[in-house]
CSV table of C-alpha atoms in Angstrom, one decimal:
chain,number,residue,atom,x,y,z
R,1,UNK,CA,-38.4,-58.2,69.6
R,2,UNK,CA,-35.7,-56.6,67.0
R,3,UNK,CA,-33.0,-57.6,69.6
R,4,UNK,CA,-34.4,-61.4,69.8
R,5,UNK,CA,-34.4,-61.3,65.7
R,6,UNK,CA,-31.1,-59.6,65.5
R,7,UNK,CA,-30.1,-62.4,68.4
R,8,UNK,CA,-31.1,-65.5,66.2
R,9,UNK,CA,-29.7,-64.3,62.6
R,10,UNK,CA,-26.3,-64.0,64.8
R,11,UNK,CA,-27.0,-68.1,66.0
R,12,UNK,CA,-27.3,-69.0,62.3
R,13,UNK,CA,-24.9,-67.4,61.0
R,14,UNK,CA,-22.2,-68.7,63.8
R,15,UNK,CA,-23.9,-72.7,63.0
R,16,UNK,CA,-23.5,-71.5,59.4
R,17,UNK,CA,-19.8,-70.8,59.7
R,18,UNK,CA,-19.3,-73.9,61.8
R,19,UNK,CA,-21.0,-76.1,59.4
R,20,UNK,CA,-19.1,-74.5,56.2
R,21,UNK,CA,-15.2,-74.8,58.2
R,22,UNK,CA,-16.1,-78.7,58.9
R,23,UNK,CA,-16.7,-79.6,55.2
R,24,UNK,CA,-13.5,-78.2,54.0
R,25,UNK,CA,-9.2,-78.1,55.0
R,26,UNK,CA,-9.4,-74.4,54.1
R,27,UNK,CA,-9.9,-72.1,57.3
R,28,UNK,CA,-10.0,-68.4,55.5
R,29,UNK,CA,-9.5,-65.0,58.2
R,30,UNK,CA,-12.5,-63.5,59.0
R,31,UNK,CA,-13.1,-60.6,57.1
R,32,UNK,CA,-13.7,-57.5,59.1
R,33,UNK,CA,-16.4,-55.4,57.6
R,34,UNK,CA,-16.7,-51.3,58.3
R,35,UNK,CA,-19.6,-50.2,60.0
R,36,UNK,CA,-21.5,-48.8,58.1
R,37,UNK,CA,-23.0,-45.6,60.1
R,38,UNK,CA,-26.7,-44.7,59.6
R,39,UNK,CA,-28.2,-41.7,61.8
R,40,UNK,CA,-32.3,-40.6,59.6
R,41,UNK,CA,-32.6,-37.9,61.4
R,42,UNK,CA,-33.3,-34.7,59.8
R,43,UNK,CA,-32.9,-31.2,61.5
R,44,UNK,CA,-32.8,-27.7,61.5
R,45,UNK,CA,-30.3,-25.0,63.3
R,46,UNK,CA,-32.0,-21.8,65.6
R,47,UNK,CA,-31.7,-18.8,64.6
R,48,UNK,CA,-30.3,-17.3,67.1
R,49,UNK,CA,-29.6,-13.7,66.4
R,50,UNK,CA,-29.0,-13.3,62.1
R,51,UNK,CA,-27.0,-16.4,62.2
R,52,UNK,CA,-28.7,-17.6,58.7
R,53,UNK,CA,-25.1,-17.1,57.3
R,54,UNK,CA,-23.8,-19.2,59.6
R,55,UNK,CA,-26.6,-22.3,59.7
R,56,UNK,CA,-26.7,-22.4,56.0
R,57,UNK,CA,-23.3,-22.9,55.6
R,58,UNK,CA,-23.2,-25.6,59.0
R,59,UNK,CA,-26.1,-27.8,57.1
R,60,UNK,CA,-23.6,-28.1,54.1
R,61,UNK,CA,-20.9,-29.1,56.3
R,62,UNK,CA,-23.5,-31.1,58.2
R,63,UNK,CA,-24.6,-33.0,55.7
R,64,UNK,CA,-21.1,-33.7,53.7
R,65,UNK,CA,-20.8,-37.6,53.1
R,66,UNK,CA,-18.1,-39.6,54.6
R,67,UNK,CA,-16.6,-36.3,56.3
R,68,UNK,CA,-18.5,-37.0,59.4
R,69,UNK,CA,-18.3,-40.4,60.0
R,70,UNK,CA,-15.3,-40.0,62.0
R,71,UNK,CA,-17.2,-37.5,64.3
R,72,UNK,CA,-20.6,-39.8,64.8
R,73,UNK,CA,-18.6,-42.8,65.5
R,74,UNK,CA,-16.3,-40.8,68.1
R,75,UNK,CA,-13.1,-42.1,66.8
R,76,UNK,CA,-12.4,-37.9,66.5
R,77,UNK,CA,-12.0,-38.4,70.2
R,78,UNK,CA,-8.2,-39.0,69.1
R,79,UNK,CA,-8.0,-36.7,66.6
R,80,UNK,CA,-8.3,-33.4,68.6
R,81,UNK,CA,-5.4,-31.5,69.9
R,82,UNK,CA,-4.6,-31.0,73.3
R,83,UNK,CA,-4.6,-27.2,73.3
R,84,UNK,CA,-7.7,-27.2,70.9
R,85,UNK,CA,-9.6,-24.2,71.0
R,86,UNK,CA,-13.2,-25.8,71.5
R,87,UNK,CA,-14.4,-25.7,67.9
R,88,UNK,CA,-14.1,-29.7,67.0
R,89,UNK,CA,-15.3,-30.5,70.2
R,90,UNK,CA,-18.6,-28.0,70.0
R,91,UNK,CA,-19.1,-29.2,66.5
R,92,UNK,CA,-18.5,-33.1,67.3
R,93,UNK,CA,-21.9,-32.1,70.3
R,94,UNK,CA,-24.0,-30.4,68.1
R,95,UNK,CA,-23.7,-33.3,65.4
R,96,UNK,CA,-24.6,-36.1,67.9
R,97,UNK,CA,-27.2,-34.2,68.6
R,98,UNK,CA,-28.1,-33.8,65.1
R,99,UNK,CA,-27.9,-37.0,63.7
R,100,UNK,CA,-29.6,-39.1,67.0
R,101,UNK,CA,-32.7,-41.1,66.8
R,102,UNK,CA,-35.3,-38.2,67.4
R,103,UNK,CA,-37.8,-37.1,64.6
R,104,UNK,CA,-37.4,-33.2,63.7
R,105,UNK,CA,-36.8,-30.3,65.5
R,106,UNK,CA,-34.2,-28.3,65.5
R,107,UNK,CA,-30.9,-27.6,68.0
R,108,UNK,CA,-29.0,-24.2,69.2
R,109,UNK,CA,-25.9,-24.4,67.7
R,110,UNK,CA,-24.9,-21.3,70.5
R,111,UNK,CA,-22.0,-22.9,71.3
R,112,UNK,CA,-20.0,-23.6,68.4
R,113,UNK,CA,-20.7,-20.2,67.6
R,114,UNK,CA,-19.3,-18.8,70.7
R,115,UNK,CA,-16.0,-21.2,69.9
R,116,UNK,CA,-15.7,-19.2,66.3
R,117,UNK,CA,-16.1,-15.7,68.3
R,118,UNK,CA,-13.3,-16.2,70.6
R,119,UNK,CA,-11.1,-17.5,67.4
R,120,UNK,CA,-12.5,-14.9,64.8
R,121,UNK,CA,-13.7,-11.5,66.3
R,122,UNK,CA,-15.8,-11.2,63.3
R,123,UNK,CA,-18.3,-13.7,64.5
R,124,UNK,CA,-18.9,-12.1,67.9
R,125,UNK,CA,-22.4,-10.4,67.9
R,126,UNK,CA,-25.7,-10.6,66.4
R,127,UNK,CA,-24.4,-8.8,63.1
R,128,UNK,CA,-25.2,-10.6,59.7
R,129,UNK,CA,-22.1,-11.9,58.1
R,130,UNK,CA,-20.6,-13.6,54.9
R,131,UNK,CA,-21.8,-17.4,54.0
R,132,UNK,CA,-18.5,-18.1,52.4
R,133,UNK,CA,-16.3,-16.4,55.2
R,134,UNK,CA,-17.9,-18.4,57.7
R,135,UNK,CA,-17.7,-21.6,56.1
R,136,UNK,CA,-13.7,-21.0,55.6
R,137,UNK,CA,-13.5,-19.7,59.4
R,138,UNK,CA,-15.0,-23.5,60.3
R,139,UNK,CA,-12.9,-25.4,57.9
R,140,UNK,CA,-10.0,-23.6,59.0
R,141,UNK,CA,-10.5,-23.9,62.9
R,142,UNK,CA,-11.3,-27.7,62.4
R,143,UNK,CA,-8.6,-27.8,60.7
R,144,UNK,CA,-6.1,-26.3,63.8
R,145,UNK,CA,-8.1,-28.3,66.2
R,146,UNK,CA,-7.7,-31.8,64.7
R,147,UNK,CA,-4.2,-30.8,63.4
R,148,UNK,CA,-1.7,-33.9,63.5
R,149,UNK,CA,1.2,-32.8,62.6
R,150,UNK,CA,3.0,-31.9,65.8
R,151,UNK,CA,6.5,-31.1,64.7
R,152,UNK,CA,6.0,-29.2,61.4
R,153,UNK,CA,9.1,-29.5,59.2
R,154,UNK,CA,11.5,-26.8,58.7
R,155,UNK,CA,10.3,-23.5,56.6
R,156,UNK,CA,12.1,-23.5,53.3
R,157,UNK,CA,11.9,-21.3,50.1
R,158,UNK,CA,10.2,-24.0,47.6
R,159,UNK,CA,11.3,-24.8,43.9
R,160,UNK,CA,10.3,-25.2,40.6
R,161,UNK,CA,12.6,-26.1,38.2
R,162,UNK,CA,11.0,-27.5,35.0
R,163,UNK,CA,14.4,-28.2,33.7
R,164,UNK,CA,15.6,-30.7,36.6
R,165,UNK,CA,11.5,-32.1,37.4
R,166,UNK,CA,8.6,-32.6,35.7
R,167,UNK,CA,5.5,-30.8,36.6
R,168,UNK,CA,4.1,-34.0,38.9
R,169,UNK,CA,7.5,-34.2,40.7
R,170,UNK,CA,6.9,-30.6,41.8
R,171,UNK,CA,3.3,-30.8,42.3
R,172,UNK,CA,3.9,-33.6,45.0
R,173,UNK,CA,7.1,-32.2,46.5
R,174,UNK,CA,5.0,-29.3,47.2
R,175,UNK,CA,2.3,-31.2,48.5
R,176,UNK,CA,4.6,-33.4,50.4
R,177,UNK,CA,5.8,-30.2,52.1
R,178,UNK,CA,2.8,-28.5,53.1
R,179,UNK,CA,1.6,-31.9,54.3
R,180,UNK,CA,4.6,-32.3,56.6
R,181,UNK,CA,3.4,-28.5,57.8
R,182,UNK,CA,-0.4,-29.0,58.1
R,183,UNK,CA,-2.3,-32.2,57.8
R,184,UNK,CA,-5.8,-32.9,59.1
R,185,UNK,CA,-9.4,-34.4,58.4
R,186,UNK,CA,-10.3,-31.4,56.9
R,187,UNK,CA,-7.2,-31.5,54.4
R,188,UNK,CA,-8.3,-34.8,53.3
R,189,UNK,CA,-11.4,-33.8,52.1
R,190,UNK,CA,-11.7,-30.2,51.6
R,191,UNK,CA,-8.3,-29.6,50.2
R,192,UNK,CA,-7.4,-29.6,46.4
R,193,UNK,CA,-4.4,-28.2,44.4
R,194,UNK,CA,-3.9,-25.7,41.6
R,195,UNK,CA,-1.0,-24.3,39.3
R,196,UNK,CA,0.3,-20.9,38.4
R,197,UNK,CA,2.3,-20.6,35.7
R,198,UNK,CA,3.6,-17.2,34.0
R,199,UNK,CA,5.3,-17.8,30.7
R,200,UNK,CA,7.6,-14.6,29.6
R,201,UNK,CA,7.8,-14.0,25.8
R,202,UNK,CA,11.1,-15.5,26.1
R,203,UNK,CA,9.7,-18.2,27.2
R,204,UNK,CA,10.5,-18.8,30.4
R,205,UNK,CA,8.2,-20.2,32.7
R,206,UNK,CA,7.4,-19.3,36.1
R,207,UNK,CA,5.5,-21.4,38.4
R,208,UNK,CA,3.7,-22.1,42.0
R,209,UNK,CA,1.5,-24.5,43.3
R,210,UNK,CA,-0.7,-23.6,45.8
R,211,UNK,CA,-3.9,-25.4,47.8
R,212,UNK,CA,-7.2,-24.3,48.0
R,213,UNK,CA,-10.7,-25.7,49.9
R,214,UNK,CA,-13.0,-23.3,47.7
R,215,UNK,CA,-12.5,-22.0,44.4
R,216,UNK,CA,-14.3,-18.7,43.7
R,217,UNK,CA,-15.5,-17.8,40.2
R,218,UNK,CA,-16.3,-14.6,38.8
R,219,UNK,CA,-19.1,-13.9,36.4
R,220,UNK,CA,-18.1,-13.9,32.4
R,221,UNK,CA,-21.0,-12.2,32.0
R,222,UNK,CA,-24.0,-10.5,33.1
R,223,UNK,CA,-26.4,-12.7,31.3
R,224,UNK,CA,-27.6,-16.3,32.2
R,225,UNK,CA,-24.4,-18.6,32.6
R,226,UNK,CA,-23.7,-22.3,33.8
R,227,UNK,CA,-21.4,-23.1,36.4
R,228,UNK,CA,-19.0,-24.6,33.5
R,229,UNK,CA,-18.4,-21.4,32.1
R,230,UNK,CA,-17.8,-19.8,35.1
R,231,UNK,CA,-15.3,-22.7,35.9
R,232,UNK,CA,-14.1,-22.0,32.5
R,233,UNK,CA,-13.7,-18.5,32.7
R,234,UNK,CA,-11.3,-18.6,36.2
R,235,UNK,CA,-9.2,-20.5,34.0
R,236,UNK,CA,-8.9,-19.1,30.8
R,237,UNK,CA,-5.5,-17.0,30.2
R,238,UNK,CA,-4.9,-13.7,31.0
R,239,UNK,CA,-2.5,-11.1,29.0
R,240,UNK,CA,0.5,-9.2,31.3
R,241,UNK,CA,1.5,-6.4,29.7
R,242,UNK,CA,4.0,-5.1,31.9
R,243,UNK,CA,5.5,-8.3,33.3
R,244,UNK,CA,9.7,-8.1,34.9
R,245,UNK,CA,11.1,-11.6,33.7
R,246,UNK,CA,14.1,-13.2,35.4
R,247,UNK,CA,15.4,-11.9,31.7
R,248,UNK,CA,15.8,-8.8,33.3
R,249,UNK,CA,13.4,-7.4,30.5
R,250,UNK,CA,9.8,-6.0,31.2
R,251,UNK,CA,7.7,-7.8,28.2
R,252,UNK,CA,4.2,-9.0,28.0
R,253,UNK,CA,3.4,-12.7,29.7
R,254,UNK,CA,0.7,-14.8,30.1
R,255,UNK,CA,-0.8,-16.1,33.2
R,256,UNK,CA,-2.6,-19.2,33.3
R,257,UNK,CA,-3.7,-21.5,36.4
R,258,UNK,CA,-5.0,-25.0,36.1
R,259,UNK,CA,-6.5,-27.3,38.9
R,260,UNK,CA,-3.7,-30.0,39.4
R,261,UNK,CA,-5.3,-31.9,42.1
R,262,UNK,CA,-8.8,-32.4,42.8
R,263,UNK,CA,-10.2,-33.0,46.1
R,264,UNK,CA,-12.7,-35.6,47.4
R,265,UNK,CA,-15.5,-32.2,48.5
R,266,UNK,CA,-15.5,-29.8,45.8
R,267,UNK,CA,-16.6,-26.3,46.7
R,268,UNK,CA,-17.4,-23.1,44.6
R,269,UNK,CA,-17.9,-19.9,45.9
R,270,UNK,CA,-19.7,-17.8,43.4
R,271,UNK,CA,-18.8,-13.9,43.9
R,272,UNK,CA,-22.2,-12.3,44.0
R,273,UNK,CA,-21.2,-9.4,46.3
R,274,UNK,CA,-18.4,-6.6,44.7
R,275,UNK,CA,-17.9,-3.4,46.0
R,276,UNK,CA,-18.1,-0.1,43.9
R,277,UNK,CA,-16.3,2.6,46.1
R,278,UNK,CA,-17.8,2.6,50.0
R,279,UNK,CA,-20.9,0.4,48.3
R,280,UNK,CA,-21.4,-3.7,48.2
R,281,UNK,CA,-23.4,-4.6,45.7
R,282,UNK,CA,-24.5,-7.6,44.2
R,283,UNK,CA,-24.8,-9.4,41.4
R,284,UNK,CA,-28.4,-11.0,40.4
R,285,UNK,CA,-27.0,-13.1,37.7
R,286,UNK,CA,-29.0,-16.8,36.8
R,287,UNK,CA,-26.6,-19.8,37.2
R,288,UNK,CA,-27.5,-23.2,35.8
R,289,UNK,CA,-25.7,-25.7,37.7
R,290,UNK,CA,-25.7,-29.8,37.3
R,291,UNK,CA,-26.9,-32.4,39.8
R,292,UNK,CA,-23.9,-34.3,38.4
R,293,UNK,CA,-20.8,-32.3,37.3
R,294,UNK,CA,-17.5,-34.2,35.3
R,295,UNK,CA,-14.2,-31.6,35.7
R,296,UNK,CA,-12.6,-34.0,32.9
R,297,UNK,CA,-12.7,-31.0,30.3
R,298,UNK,CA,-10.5,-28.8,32.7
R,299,UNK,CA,-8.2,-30.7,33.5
R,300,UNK,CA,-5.1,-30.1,31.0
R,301,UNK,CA,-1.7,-31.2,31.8
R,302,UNK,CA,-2.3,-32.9,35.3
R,303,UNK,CA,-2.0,-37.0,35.7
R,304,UNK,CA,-2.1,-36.9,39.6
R,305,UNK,CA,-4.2,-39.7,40.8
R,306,UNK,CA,-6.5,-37.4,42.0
R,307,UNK,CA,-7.6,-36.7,38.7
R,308,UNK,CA,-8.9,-40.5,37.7
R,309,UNK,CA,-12.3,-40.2,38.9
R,310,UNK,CA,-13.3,-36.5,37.9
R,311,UNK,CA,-17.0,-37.1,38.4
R,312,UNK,CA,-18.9,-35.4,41.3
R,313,UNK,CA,-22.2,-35.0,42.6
R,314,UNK,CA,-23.9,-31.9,44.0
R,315,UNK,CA,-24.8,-32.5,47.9
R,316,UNK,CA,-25.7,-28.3,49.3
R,317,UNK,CA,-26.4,-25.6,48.1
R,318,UNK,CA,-26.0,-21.9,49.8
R,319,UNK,CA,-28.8,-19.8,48.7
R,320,UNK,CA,-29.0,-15.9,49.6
R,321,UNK,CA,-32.2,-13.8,48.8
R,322,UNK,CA,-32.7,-10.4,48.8
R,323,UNK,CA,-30.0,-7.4,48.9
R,324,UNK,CA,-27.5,-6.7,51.3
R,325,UNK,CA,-29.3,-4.6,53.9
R,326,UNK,CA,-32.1,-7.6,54.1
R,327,UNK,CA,-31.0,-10.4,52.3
R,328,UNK,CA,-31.6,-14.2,53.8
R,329,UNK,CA,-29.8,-17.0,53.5
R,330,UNK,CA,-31.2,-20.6,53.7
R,331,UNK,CA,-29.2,-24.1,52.7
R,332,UNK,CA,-30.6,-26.6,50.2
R,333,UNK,CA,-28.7,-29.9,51.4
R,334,UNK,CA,-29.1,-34.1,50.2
R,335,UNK,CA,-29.4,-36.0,53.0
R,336,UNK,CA,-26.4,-38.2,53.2
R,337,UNK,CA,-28.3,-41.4,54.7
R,338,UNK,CA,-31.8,-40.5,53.3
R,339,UNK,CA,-30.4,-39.3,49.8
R,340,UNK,CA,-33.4,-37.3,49.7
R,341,UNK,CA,-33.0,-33.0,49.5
R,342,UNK,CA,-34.3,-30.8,52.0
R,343,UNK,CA,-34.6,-27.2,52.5
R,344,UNK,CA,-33.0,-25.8,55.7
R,345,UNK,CA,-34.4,-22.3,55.9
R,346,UNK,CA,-32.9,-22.3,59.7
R,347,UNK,CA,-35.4,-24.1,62.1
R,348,UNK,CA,-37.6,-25.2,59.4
R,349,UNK,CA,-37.1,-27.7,57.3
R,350,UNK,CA,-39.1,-29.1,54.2
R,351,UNK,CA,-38.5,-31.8,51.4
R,352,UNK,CA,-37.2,-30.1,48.2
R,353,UNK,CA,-38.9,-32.4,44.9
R,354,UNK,CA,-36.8,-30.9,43.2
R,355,UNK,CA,-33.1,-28.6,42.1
R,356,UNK,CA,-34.2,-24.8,41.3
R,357,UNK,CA,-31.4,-22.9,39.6
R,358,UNK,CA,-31.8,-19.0,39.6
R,359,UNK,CA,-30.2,-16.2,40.8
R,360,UNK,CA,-29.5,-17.1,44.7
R,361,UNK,CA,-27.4,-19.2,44.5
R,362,UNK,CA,-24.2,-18.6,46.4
R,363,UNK,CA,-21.9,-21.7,47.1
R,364,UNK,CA,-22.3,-25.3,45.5
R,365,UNK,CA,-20.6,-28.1,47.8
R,366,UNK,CA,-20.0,-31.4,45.1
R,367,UNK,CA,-18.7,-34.7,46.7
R,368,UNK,CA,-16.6,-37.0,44.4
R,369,UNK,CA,-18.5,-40.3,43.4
C-alpha cells in the first residue's frame, strides 16, 4: 500500500511540474534536495567482558548528529584507506546494524573491539579501562583509517611572529599546515583549536597553536560547580615565576590559553580520577551542566568563522558510578532522529524524562546548533 501511495504522489507531482513548465517561458534546474537519513531504531551494546567504558563512550559517538550520516548512507565506502586497519570498517557494521529497521535489542560490538586491541594493546582483555581514553583511541583510529591526505606536506618548524601577522594569519597558517598533514571526517567534526601565549615581563610574547578533540577541565573547587566555571577555570591565567625569555633573562610570565576555534562536536572531559602516590582516586564533586551551552563569554580575541555561531546543545553524557575498584559506567545519549534521551546502561536501554546533574558525570559531548 505505502509503495502504491508513495507511487501516485510521485505521478502528481511529475503532471504538476509538466503543467507549471507549460504556462510559463521560464524552465528553472531542478533542485537536487539531500536525503535526509532517518534510521528510529534504538539500541543497546553487550557487555561483553567490563566493556561499560567502552559502550558508553560508543553510544556518544553513536548517537553524534550529522557525524554518521556519511557511514549509514555508505558514501564512507570511499573514504577508507587502503591499508586501513579494520576500525572504520567494524564501526561502519556495527552502526548499520544499529540504526536498521528492527525494534530494540542490543548488538555485540566484539569486533570493533578486537580492531582497537590489535591498534592499542591497552584494549586487549577483559580489564576495565578509561571512558575518555577509549573514546580518544576511536576518534584517533577513525581518524588514520579514513585519513585523506595521502602525500602529507613537508615537516617544518612553525612561526609566530606577531610583528609580521596578526593572530588569525597564524591561527590559519597553522591550521592550513596540519590540515595538509592530517585531514579526515573526524577532523571536521571533532577537531577545534586553541592558543598559548606566554607573555615575559618585558613583554614579549610567545605563542603556539595547537588542536584538540576534548578539552579536559580540572575542578576549581571541591564544592558544587557548573561546567562554566570549570571551562572558566582552564582558562584563567597562571603566574610563571621562573620563566627563561628569549631576553636571555629568567623573570616571571604569564601563561594564558584561549579557544581560537571551535569545532562543530564539543567534548569535555571532566578529570574525576587523580592519583596521590601509587593511588587513583576520585573526585565526587556535583557538576551542574546546561542542556544548551553559549561559549560566547570565552571567546576573547578570536574572529575565526568558527566562532559566529557559539551556541551548542548537549547530545551524551558519560556517567561513572561508584569507585575505582567497582565503579560502572553507563551513557545518557539524545537520539539524533527521535530527539528523545535514553539511558544506555549497556544492553538495556530506558527513556530518560529527564537531565540529572550530580556527581557521575564524566564526559559531556555538545553538537553546534
Amino acid at each position: 500500500m505505502r509503495s502504491k501511495r508513495m507511487r501516485r504522489r510521485l505521478i502528481l507531482r511529475f503532471a504538476s511540474t509538466i503543467s507549471s513548465k507549460a504556462s510559463t517561458e521560464i524552465i528553472e534546474q531542478p533542485v537536487v534536495k539531500k536525503i535526509k537519513i532517518e534510521y528510529t531504531r534504538v539500541c543497546g551494546l553487550q557487555n561483553i567482558g567490563n566493556t561499560c567504558f567502552l559502550n558508553s563512550a560508543l553510544q556518544c559517538v553513536i548517537n553524534t548528529p550529522q557525524f554518521n550520516d556519511s557511514f549509514l548512507n555508505d558514501s564512507i565506502r570511499n573514504q577508507i584507506q587502503p591499508k586501513h586497519k579494520y576500525v572504520a570498517l567494524n564501526y561502519w557494521n556495527l552502526l548499520k546494524k544499529m540504526r536498521n529497521q528492527g525494534q530494540g535489542g542490543s548488538e555485540n560490538p566484539q569486533q570493533l573491539k578486537q580492531s582497537l586491541s590489535n591498534v592499542c594493546n591497552k584494549f586487549r582483555g577483559g580489564r576495565q579501562e578509561d571512558s575518555q581514553e577509549f573514546l580518544r583511541q576511536l576518534l584517533t583510529s577513525l581518524n588514520e583509517d579514513l585519513q585523506r591526505v595521502t602525500k602529507p606536506s613537508p615537516y617544518r618548524e612553525l612561526q609566530a611572529d606577531i610583528k609580521k601577522n596578526t593572530l588569525q594569519e597564524i591561527s590559519d597558517n597553522w591550521w592550513n599546515y596540519f590540515k595538509g598533514r592530517d585531514d579526515s571526517l573526524v577532523q571536521d567534526y571533532f577537531t577545534g583549536q586553541i592558543i598559548n601565549k606566554v607573555i615575559c615581563q618585558c613583554n614579549h610574547q610567545s605563542i603556539a597553536f595547537d588542536n584538540f578533540q576534548d578539552l579536559s577541565l580540572a575542578f576549581p573547587s571541591s564544592s558544587q560547580c557548573t561546567l562554566q566555571q570549570m571551562i572558566q577555570y582552564y582558562l584563567q591565567q597562571e603566574v610563571l615565576s621562573q620563566y627563561t625569555c628569549v631576553c636571555k633573562s629568567t623573570r616571571k610570565a604569564i601563561k594564558q590559553q584561549q579557544i581560537w576555534r571551535l569545532p562543530q562536536i564539543l567534548v569535555f572531559h571532566l578529570k574525576r580520577f587523580y592519583y596521590m602516590g601509587n593511588r587513583k582516586n576520585k573526585i565526587n564533586t556535583n557538576v551542574i551542566y546546561p542542556t544548551q551551552l553559549d561559549m560566547r563569554q570565552f571567546i576573547n580575541e578570536s574572529n575565526d568563522k568558527s566562532c559566529q555561531q557559539t551556541k551548542y546543545e548537549l547530545y551524551g553524557v558519560v556517567k561513572h558510578y561508584g569507585d575505582l575498584n567497582f565503579g560502572h559506567y553507563f551513557a545518557e545519549c539524545k537520539h539524533p532522529f527521535l530527539q528523545k534521551w535514553f539511558v544506555f546502561n549497556d544492553s538495556s536501554v530506558s527513556n530518560l524524562s529527564s537531565i540529572n546533574c550530580d556527581n557521575s558525570a564524566y564526559l559531556l559531548f555538545y553538537s553546534k546548533l
